Short mmCIF file of C-alpha atoms in Angstrom, two decimals:
data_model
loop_
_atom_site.label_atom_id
_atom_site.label_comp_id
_atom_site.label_asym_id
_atom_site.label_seq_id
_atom_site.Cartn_x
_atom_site.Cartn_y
_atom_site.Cartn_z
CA UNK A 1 0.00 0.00 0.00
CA UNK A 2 0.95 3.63 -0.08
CA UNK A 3 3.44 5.79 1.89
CA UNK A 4 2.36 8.87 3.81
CA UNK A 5 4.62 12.03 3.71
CA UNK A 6 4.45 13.00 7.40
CA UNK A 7 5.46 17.10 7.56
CA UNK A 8 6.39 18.92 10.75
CA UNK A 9 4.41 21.46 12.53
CA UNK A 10 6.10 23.92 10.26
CA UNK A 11 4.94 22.07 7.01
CA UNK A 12 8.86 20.86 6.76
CA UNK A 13 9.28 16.96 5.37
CA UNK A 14 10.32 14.99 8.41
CA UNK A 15 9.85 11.63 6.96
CA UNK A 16 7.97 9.02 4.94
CA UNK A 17 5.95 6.59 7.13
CA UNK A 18 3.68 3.37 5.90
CA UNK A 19 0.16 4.25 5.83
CA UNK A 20 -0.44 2.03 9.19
CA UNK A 21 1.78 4.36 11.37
CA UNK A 22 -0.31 7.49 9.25
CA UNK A 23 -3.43 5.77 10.47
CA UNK A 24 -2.14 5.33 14.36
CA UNK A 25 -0.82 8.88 14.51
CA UNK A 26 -4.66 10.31 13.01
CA UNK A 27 -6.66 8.17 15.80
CA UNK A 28 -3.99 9.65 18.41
CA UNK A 29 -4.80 13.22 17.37
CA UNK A 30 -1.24 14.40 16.85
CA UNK A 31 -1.96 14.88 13.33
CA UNK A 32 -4.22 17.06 10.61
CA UNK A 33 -4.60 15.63 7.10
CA UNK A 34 -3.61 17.69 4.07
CA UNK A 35 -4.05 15.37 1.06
CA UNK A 36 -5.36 12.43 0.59
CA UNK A 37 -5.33 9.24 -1.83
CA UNK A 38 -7.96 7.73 -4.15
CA UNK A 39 -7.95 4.71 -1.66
CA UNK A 40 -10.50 4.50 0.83
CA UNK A 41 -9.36 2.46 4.58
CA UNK A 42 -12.57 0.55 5.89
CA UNK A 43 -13.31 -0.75 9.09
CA UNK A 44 -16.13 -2.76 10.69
CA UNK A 45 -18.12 1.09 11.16
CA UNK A 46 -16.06 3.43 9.44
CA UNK A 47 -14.78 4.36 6.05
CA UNK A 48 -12.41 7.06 5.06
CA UNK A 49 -9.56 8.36 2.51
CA UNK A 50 -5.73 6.66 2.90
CA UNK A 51 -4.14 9.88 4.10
CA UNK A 52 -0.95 11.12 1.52
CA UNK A 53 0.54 14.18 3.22
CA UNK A 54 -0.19 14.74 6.93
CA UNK A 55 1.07 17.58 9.07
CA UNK A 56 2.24 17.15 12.96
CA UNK A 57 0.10 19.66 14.75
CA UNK A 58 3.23 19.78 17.47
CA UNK A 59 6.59 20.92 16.62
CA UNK A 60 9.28 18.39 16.56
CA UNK A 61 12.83 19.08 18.04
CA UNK A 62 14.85 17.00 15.75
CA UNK A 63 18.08 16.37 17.54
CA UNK A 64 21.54 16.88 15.98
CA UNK A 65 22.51 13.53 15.72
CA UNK A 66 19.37 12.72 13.25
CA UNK A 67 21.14 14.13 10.88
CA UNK A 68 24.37 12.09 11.31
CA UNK A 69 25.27 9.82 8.56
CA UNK A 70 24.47 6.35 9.77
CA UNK A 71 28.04 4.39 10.65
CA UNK A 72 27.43 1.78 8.09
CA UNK A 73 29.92 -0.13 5.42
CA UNK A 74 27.98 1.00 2.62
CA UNK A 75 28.82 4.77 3.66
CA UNK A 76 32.29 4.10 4.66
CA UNK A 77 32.85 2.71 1.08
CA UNK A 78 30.80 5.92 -0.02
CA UNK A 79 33.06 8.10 1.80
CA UNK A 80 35.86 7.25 0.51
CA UNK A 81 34.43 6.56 -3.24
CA UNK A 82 34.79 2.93 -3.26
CA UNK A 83 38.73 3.90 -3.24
CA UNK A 84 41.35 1.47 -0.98
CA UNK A 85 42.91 4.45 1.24
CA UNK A 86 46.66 2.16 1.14
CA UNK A 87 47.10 1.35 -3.06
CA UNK A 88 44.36 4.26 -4.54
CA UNK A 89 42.72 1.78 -6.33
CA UNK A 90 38.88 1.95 -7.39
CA UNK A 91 36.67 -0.92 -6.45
CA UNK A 92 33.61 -2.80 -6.97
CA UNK A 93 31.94 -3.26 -3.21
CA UNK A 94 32.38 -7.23 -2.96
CA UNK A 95 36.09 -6.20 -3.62
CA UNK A 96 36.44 -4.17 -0.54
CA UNK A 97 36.45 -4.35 3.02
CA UNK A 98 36.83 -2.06 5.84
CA UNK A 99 40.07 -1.73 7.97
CA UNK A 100 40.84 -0.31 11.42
CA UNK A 101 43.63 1.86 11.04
CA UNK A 102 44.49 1.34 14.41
CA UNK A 103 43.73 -2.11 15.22
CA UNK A 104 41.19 -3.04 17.72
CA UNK A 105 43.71 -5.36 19.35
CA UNK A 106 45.83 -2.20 20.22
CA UNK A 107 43.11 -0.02 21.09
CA UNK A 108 41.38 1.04 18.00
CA UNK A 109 37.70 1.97 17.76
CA UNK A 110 34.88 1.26 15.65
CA UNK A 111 34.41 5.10 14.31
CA UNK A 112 34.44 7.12 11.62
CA UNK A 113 38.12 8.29 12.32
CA UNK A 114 39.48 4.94 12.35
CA UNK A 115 37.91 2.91 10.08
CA UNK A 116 38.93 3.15 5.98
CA UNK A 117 38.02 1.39 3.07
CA UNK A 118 40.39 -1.07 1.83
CA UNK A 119 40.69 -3.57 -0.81
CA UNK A 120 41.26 -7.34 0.25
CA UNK A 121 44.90 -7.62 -0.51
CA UNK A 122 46.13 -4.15 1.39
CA UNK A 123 44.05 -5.51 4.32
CA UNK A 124 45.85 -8.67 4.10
CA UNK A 125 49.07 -6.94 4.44
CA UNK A 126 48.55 -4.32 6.77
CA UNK A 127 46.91 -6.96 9.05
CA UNK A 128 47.10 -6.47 12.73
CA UNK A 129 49.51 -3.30 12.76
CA UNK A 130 49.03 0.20 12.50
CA UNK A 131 50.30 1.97 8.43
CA UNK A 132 53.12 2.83 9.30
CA UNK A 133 54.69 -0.68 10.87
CA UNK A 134 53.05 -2.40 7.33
CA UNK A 135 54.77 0.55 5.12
CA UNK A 136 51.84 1.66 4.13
CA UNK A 137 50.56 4.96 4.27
CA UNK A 138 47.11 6.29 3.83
CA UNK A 139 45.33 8.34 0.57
CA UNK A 140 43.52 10.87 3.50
CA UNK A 141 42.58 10.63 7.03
CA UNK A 142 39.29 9.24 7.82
CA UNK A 143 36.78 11.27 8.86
CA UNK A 144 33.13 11.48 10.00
CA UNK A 145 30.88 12.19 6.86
CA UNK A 146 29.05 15.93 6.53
CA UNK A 147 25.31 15.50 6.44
CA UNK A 148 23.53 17.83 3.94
CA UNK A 149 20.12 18.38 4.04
CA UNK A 150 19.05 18.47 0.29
CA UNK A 151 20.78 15.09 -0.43
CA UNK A 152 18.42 13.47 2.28
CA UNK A 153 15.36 15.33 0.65
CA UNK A 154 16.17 14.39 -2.76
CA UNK A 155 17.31 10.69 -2.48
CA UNK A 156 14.35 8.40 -3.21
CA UNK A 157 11.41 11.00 -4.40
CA UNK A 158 11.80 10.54 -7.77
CA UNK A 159 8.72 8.84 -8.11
CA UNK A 160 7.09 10.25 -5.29
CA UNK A 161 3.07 10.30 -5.91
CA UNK A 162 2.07 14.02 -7.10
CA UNK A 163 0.05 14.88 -3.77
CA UNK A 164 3.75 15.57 -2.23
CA UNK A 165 5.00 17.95 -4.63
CA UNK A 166 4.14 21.14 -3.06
CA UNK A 167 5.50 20.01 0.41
CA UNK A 168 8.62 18.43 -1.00
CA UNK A 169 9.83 21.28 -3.88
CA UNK A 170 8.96 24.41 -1.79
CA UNK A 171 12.19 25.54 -2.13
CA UNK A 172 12.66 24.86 -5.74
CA UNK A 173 11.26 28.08 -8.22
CA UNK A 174 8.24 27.70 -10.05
CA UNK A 175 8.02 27.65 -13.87
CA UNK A 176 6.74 30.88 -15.24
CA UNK A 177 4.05 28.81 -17.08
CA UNK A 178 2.74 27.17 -13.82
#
């Protein structure tokens, strides 16, 4: 079934939810509906339109780490463009593998600064010791990933259904013909 674009207080897009969440959120009042699909929801006594845009009639807070980018291999690979950070060689992902530059065993971390992408055989070498004790030094330092606003907005709403335009473009200019 369809996906419900659920907008903060301020009409901003906080995030897509299924339609059963939509449906909880309306009964619990914390919610006003602004479009709706072609698809009616029945119950036992009641029968009304699957909701496709809803506002929060309560301002959400979002805290600073929702924006973080999630500490994942897919975005450590991302970060560094699929690149191993000890030969500079471009990968496909089942060629690569993530390293700790400083190894766990003496200390290392699981975090953004100390983890790099690195092909199978530079892994192989550097194995348990830090660069520099494998001869190996690194393309750049790691670091933890900026998170940009548009990019989160933009991924995935190609084919967003047309009730969300409005809410979703609002900061996008209008054709002169519109």
């Amino acid at each position: 079934m369809e996906m419900t674009l659920l907008l903060n207080a301020t009409y901003e897009p906080l995030r897509v939810v299924h339609w059963q969440k939509a449906i909880n959120l309306l009964w619990q009042g914390k919610v006003e509906v602004l479009e709706v699909y072609d698809r009616d929801i029945r119950g036992v006594s009641i029968s009304f339109k699957l909701p496709s845009v809803m506002r929060l009639l309560n301002m959400v807070k979002l805290r600073s780490n929702h924006h973080a980018v999630k500490f994942s291999r897919i975005n450590i690979f991302t970060r560094d463009r699929y690149t191993c950070q000890y030969c500079y060689t471009r990968f496909r992902t089942e060629e690569l593998t993530f390293d700790h530059v400083m190894p766990i065993a003496k200390g290392g971390k699981k975090t953004w600064e100390n983890i790099v992408t690195a092909c199978w055989r530079c892994n192989n070498r550097k194995s348990g010791r830090v660069p520099h004790e494998a001869g190996m030094k690194l393309l750049k330092e790691p670091v933890k990933p900026k998170w940009t606003p548009r990019l989160t907005l933009m991924i995935g709403i190609r084919h967003a259904p047309e009730s969300w335009r409005d809410y979703l473009y609002w900061n996008v200019e209008l054709d002169a013909d519109s």
